XYZ file of N, CA and C in Angstrom:
369
model
N 244.854 -132.025 -108.216
C 245.759 -131.995 -109.346
C 246.609 -130.738 -109.251
N 247.897 -130.882 -109.491
C 248.798 -129.736 -109.421
C 248.567 -128.803 -110.603
N 249.062 -127.564 -110.484
C 248.954 -126.604 -111.585
C 249.671 -127.115 -112.828
N 250.810 -127.800 -112.618
C 251.554 -128.359 -113.756
C 250.716 -129.393 -114.491
N 250.020 -130.253 -113.744
C 249.187 -131.282 -114.361
C 248.038 -130.662 -115.139
N 247.401 -129.648 -114.578
C 246.290 -128.998 -115.268
C 246.751 -128.422 -116.596
N 247.959 -127.877 -116.583
C 248.503 -127.258 -117.780
C 248.769 -128.292 -118.871
N 249.282 -129.449 -118.499
C 249.643 -130.445 -119.504
C 248.605 -131.549 -119.649
N 247.579 -131.557 -118.841
C 246.546 -132.582 -118.917
C 246.743 -133.631 -117.843
N 245.693 -134.376 -117.593
C 245.747 -135.435 -116.595
C 246.758 -136.493 -117.008
N 247.549 -136.926 -116.053
C 248.507 -137.993 -116.320
C 247.786 -139.330 -116.260
N 248.058 -140.172 -117.239
C 247.398 -141.470 -117.362
C 248.453 -142.546 -117.556
N 248.231 -143.691 -116.906
C 249.059 -144.865 -117.161
C 248.220 -145.842 -117.975
N 248.705 -146.184 -119.149
C 248.030 -147.175 -119.981
C 248.616 -148.545 -119.704
N 247.723 -149.530 -119.599
C 248.093 -150.931 -119.461
C 247.567 -151.631 -120.716
N 248.444 -152.301 -121.443
C 248.063 -153.031 -122.653
C 248.183 -154.517 -122.341
N 247.052 -155.201 -122.272
C 247.002 -156.589 -121.809
C 246.487 -157.498 -122.915
N 247.174 -158.614 -123.108
C 246.790 -159.564 -124.159
C 245.441 -160.208 -123.861
N 244.529 -160.100 -124.798
C 243.193 -160.689 -124.657
C 243.230 -162.206 -124.846
N 244.142 -162.699 -125.685
C 244.201 -164.139 -125.946
C 244.578 -164.948 -124.708
N 245.176 -164.303 -123.721
C 245.483 -165.021 -122.481
C 244.198 -165.508 -121.823
N 243.155 -164.707 -121.934
C 241.856 -165.057 -121.353
C 241.058 -165.969 -122.284
N 241.034 -165.634 -123.571
C 240.156 -166.350 -124.504
C 240.741 -167.681 -124.967
N 241.933 -167.676 -125.532
C 242.531 -168.895 -126.093
C 243.272 -169.725 -125.055
N 244.033 -169.046 -124.206
C 244.871 -169.760 -123.247
C 244.175 -170.019 -121.912
N 242.993 -169.445 -121.739
C 242.136 -169.712 -120.569
C 242.778 -169.361 -119.227
N 243.557 -168.269 -119.199
C 244.092 -167.815 -117.921
C 242.942 -167.282 -117.077
N 242.943 -167.566 -115.772
C 241.897 -167.020 -114.904
C 242.038 -165.501 -114.756
N 240.929 -164.850 -114.468
C 240.911 -163.390 -114.365
C 241.881 -162.886 -113.287
N 242.033 -163.643 -112.213
C 242.972 -163.248 -111.162
C 244.405 -163.187 -111.670
N 244.784 -164.144 -112.508
C 246.133 -164.143 -113.087
C 246.323 -162.940 -113.998
N 245.292 -162.581 -114.749
C 245.371 -161.408 -115.629
C 245.531 -160.128 -114.813
N 244.772 -160.028 -113.733
C 244.900 -158.855 -112.852
C 246.310 -158.774 -112.285
N 246.870 -159.915 -111.914
C 248.232 -159.939 -111.375
C 249.247 -159.475 -112.409
N 249.075 -159.892 -113.662
C 250.012 -159.471 -114.713
C 249.969 -157.960 -114.904
N 248.767 -157.400 -114.920
C 248.630 -155.943 -115.060
C 249.270 -155.232 -113.865
N 249.066 -155.779 -112.667
C 249.662 -155.180 -111.464
C 251.186 -155.267 -111.506
N 251.717 -156.408 -111.933
C 253.174 -156.556 -112.054
C 253.742 -155.526 -113.027
N 253.107 -155.403 -114.188
C 253.599 -154.469 -115.212
C 253.558 -153.032 -114.699
N 252.448 -152.651 -114.073
C 252.304 -151.284 -113.568
C 253.337 -150.987 -112.485
N 253.505 -151.910 -111.556
C 254.464 -151.721 -110.469
C 255.888 -151.625 -111.007
N 256.236 -152.523 -111.918
C 257.585 -152.515 -112.502
C 257.842 -151.227 -113.279
N 256.843 -150.756 -113.992
C 256.979 -149.517 -114.759
C 257.187 -148.327 -113.821
N 256.353 -148.220 -112.812
C 256.484 -147.106 -111.865
C 257.849 -147.122 -111.178
N 258.306 -148.305 -110.799
C 259.603 -148.400 -110.135
C 260.738 -148.069 -111.106
N 260.628 -148.542 -112.339
C 261.671 -148.290 -113.341
C 261.866 -146.805 -113.614
N 260.777 -146.053 -113.538
C 260.820 -144.622 -113.861
C 260.513 -143.753 -112.635
N 260.832 -144.268 -111.448
C 260.430 -143.627 -110.190
C 260.914 -142.191 -110.026
N 262.000 -141.830 -110.691
C 262.535 -140.472 -110.560
C 262.058 -139.529 -111.665
N 261.298 -140.044 -112.602
C 260.771 -139.219 -113.693
C 259.759 -138.212 -113.130
N 259.816 -136.958 -113.547
C 258.893 -135.946 -113.003
C 257.410 -136.293 -113.171
N 257.041 -136.922 -114.285
C 255.634 -137.314 -114.462
C 255.230 -138.396 -113.468
N 256.119 -139.349 -113.215
C 255.819 -140.415 -112.251
C 255.725 -139.836 -110.843
N 256.638 -138.965 -110.500
C 256.604 -138.326 -109.177
C 255.287 -137.577 -108.999
N 254.882 -136.831 -110.001
C 253.624 -136.082 -109.945
C 252.423 -137.026 -109.863
N 252.438 -138.089 -110.647
C 251.365 -139.090 -110.666
C 251.199 -139.729 -109.289
N 252.318 -140.050 -108.649
C 252.271 -140.729 -107.360
C 251.942 -139.791 -106.203
N 252.142 -138.505 -106.368
C 251.808 -137.551 -105.305
C 250.310 -137.516 -105.040
N 249.523 -137.804 -106.047
C 248.066 -137.756 -105.924
C 247.504 -139.174 -106.068
N 247.961 -140.074 -105.186
C 247.613 -141.489 -105.306
C 246.120 -141.780 -105.288
N 245.344 -140.952 -104.625
C 243.908 -141.208 -104.563
C 243.193 -140.833 -105.855
N 243.915 -140.258 -106.786
C 243.305 -139.853 -108.062
C 244.090 -140.366 -109.264
N 244.762 -141.504 -109.108
C 245.524 -142.059 -110.232
C 244.566 -142.506 -111.334
N 244.978 -142.308 -112.582
C 244.192 -142.734 -113.738
C 244.959 -143.829 -114.478
N 244.304 -144.973 -114.633
C 244.855 -146.073 -115.431
C 243.781 -146.495 -116.423
N 244.218 -146.831 -117.613
C 243.309 -147.316 -118.647
C 243.890 -148.619 -119.164
N 243.101 -149.701 -119.086
C 243.557 -150.998 -119.566
C 242.930 -151.262 -120.925
N 243.795 -151.489 -121.902
C 243.360 -151.724 -123.274
C 243.681 -153.157 -123.678
N 242.827 -153.727 -124.529
C 242.997 -155.100 -124.993
C 243.898 -155.141 -126.221
N 244.836 -156.066 -126.179
C 245.716 -156.343 -127.310
C 245.408 -157.771 -127.747
N 245.265 -157.973 -129.038
C 244.803 -159.256 -129.570
C 245.646 -160.454 -129.127
N 246.965 -160.367 -129.304
C 247.820 -161.528 -129.046
C 249.277 -161.099 -128.870
N 250.152 -162.074 -128.737
C 251.571 -161.793 -128.501
C 252.201 -161.004 -129.647
N 251.874 -161.361 -130.880
C 252.442 -160.639 -132.028
C 252.061 -159.164 -132.002
N 250.806 -158.888 -131.690
C 250.353 -157.497 -131.634
C 251.034 -156.756 -130.476
N 251.209 -157.430 -129.349
C 251.881 -156.810 -128.207
C 253.330 -156.463 -128.566
N 254.010 -157.393 -129.230
C 255.395 -157.145 -129.651
C 255.467 -155.989 -130.646
N 254.514 -155.940 -131.553
C 254.464 -154.860 -132.538
C 254.266 -153.508 -131.854
N 253.366 -153.472 -130.879
C 253.132 -152.235 -130.128
C 254.370 -151.832 -129.327
N 255.046 -152.808 -128.744
C 256.271 -152.511 -127.991
C 257.320 -151.896 -128.913
N 257.449 -152.434 -130.116
C 258.407 -151.888 -131.085
C 258.021 -150.466 -131.487
N 256.723 -150.238 -131.673
C 256.248 -148.901 -132.039
C 256.519 -147.914 -130.900
N 256.255 -148.318 -129.674
C 256.531 -147.456 -128.522
C 258.021 -147.126 -128.442
N 258.860 -148.130 -128.678
C 260.315 -147.903 -128.685
C 260.695 -146.890 -129.756
N 260.168 -147.078 -130.960
C 260.542 -146.184 -132.066
C 260.069 -144.752 -131.828
N 258.964 -144.609 -131.095
C 258.429 -143.282 -130.771
C 259.000 -142.731 -129.461
N 259.914 -143.513 -128.862
C 260.567 -143.124 -127.603
C 259.572 -142.902 -126.453
N 258.550 -143.758 -126.419
C 257.572 -143.739 -125.329
C 258.076 -144.714 -124.263
N 258.315 -144.210 -123.068
C 258.852 -145.047 -122.004
C 257.779 -146.004 -121.492
N 258.164 -147.266 -121.357
C 257.217 -148.309 -120.974
C 257.975 -149.501 -120.401
N 257.211 -150.461 -119.907
C 257.768 -151.712 -119.395
C 256.963 -152.861 -119.984
N 257.658 -153.778 -120.636
C 257.017 -155.003 -121.122
C 257.154 -156.033 -120.011
N 256.019 -156.573 -119.556
C 256.066 -157.582 -118.501
C 256.118 -158.965 -119.143
N 257.089 -159.773 -118.700
C 257.292 -161.127 -119.210
C 256.880 -162.114 -118.122
N 256.057 -163.065 -118.483
C 255.630 -164.118 -117.556
C 255.747 -165.444 -118.293
N 256.316 -166.447 -117.646
C 256.503 -167.754 -118.285
C 257.198 -167.617 -119.639
N 258.201 -166.757 -119.701
C 259.013 -166.524 -120.901
C 258.254 -165.955 -122.089
N 257.119 -165.304 -121.835
C 256.403 -164.655 -122.941
C 255.917 -163.283 -122.503
N 255.925 -162.327 -123.432
C 255.408 -160.997 -123.095
C 253.889 -161.057 -122.945
N 253.390 -160.548 -121.825
C 251.950 -160.630 -121.574
C 251.279 -159.268 -121.434
N 252.071 -158.240 -121.136
C 251.473 -156.953 -120.812
C 252.506 -155.844 -120.993
N 252.025 -154.660 -121.335
C 252.872 -153.466 -121.388
C 252.238 -152.422 -120.483
N 253.054 -151.806 -119.654
C 252.616 -150.640 -118.883
C 253.382 -149.439 -119.425
N 252.654 -148.395 -119.774
C 253.263 -147.173 -120.297
C 253.392 -146.177 -119.152
N 254.568 -145.588 -119.045
C 254.845 -144.615 -117.980
C 253.764 -143.537 -117.964
N 253.267 -143.164 -116.781
C 252.250 -142.113 -116.708
C 252.683 -140.860 -117.464
N 251.751 -140.348 -118.261
C 252.002 -139.159 -119.065
C 250.680 -138.617 -119.581
N 250.688 -137.423 -120.144
C 249.437 -136.900 -120.709
C 248.917 -137.815 -121.818
N 247.615 -137.873 -121.949
C 246.952 -138.737 -122.914
C 247.211 -138.371 -124.370
N 247.168 -137.091 -124.666
C 247.138 -136.656 -126.065
C 248.288 -137.174 -126.929
N 249.537 -137.210 -126.462
C 250.592 -137.723 -127.346
C 250.439 -139.213 -127.679
N 249.720 -139.952 -126.825
C 249.579 -141.393 -127.033
C 248.379 -141.763 -127.899
N 247.436 -140.856 -128.049
C 246.216 -141.168 -128.805
C 246.487 -141.755 -130.185
N 247.391 -141.171 -130.982
C 247.622 -141.749 -132.315
C 248.164 -143.181 -132.270
N 248.909 -143.514 -131.231
C 249.494 -144.850 -131.121
C 248.499 -145.892 -130.622
N 247.527 -145.458 -129.823
C 246.644 -146.408 -129.139
C 245.189 -146.328 -129.580
N 244.873 -145.462 -130.510
C 243.469 -145.174 -130.838
C 242.684 -146.374 -131.357
N 243.352 -147.348 -131.944
C 242.600 -148.491 -132.487
C 242.338 -149.587 -131.452
N 242.900 -149.439 -130.268
C 242.693 -150.434 -129.214
C 241.411 -150.138 -128.446
N 240.748 -151.204 -128.014
C 239.515 -151.099 -127.235
C 239.821 -151.305 -125.754
N 238.933 -150.801 -124.910
C 239.052 -151.080 -123.482
C 239.017 -152.587 -123.258
N 239.799 -153.062 -122.296
C 239.792 -154.488 -121.966
C 238.487 -154.798 -121.245
N 237.747 -155.763 -121.756
C 236.467 -156.156 -121.137
C 236.460 -157.629 -120.828
């Protein structure tokens, strides 16, 4: 970890994935993994020149990602709107014309805690 990272905390990429895709819509686990991978890749590419992303990618063997469960499409849309209003850079991944996942640009954890604290780890 660089001195800059130690000073500001470990950089983390949050993935917010709809749980109803697995439970109600019966998507296979492989499809869910693909959606998370698409969102993460698109987010990293979208913000590839951002200093936090550059720093995050320099230490690829120690990347931190946390996948959190979001109840359904309405909750995902609500979270996307909240992230927009708080100016948190992210990428909403759309599959089959519906939002399925959000990847948040790598950044220190602490500023995101108030926005994400009620979400559980995806299991």
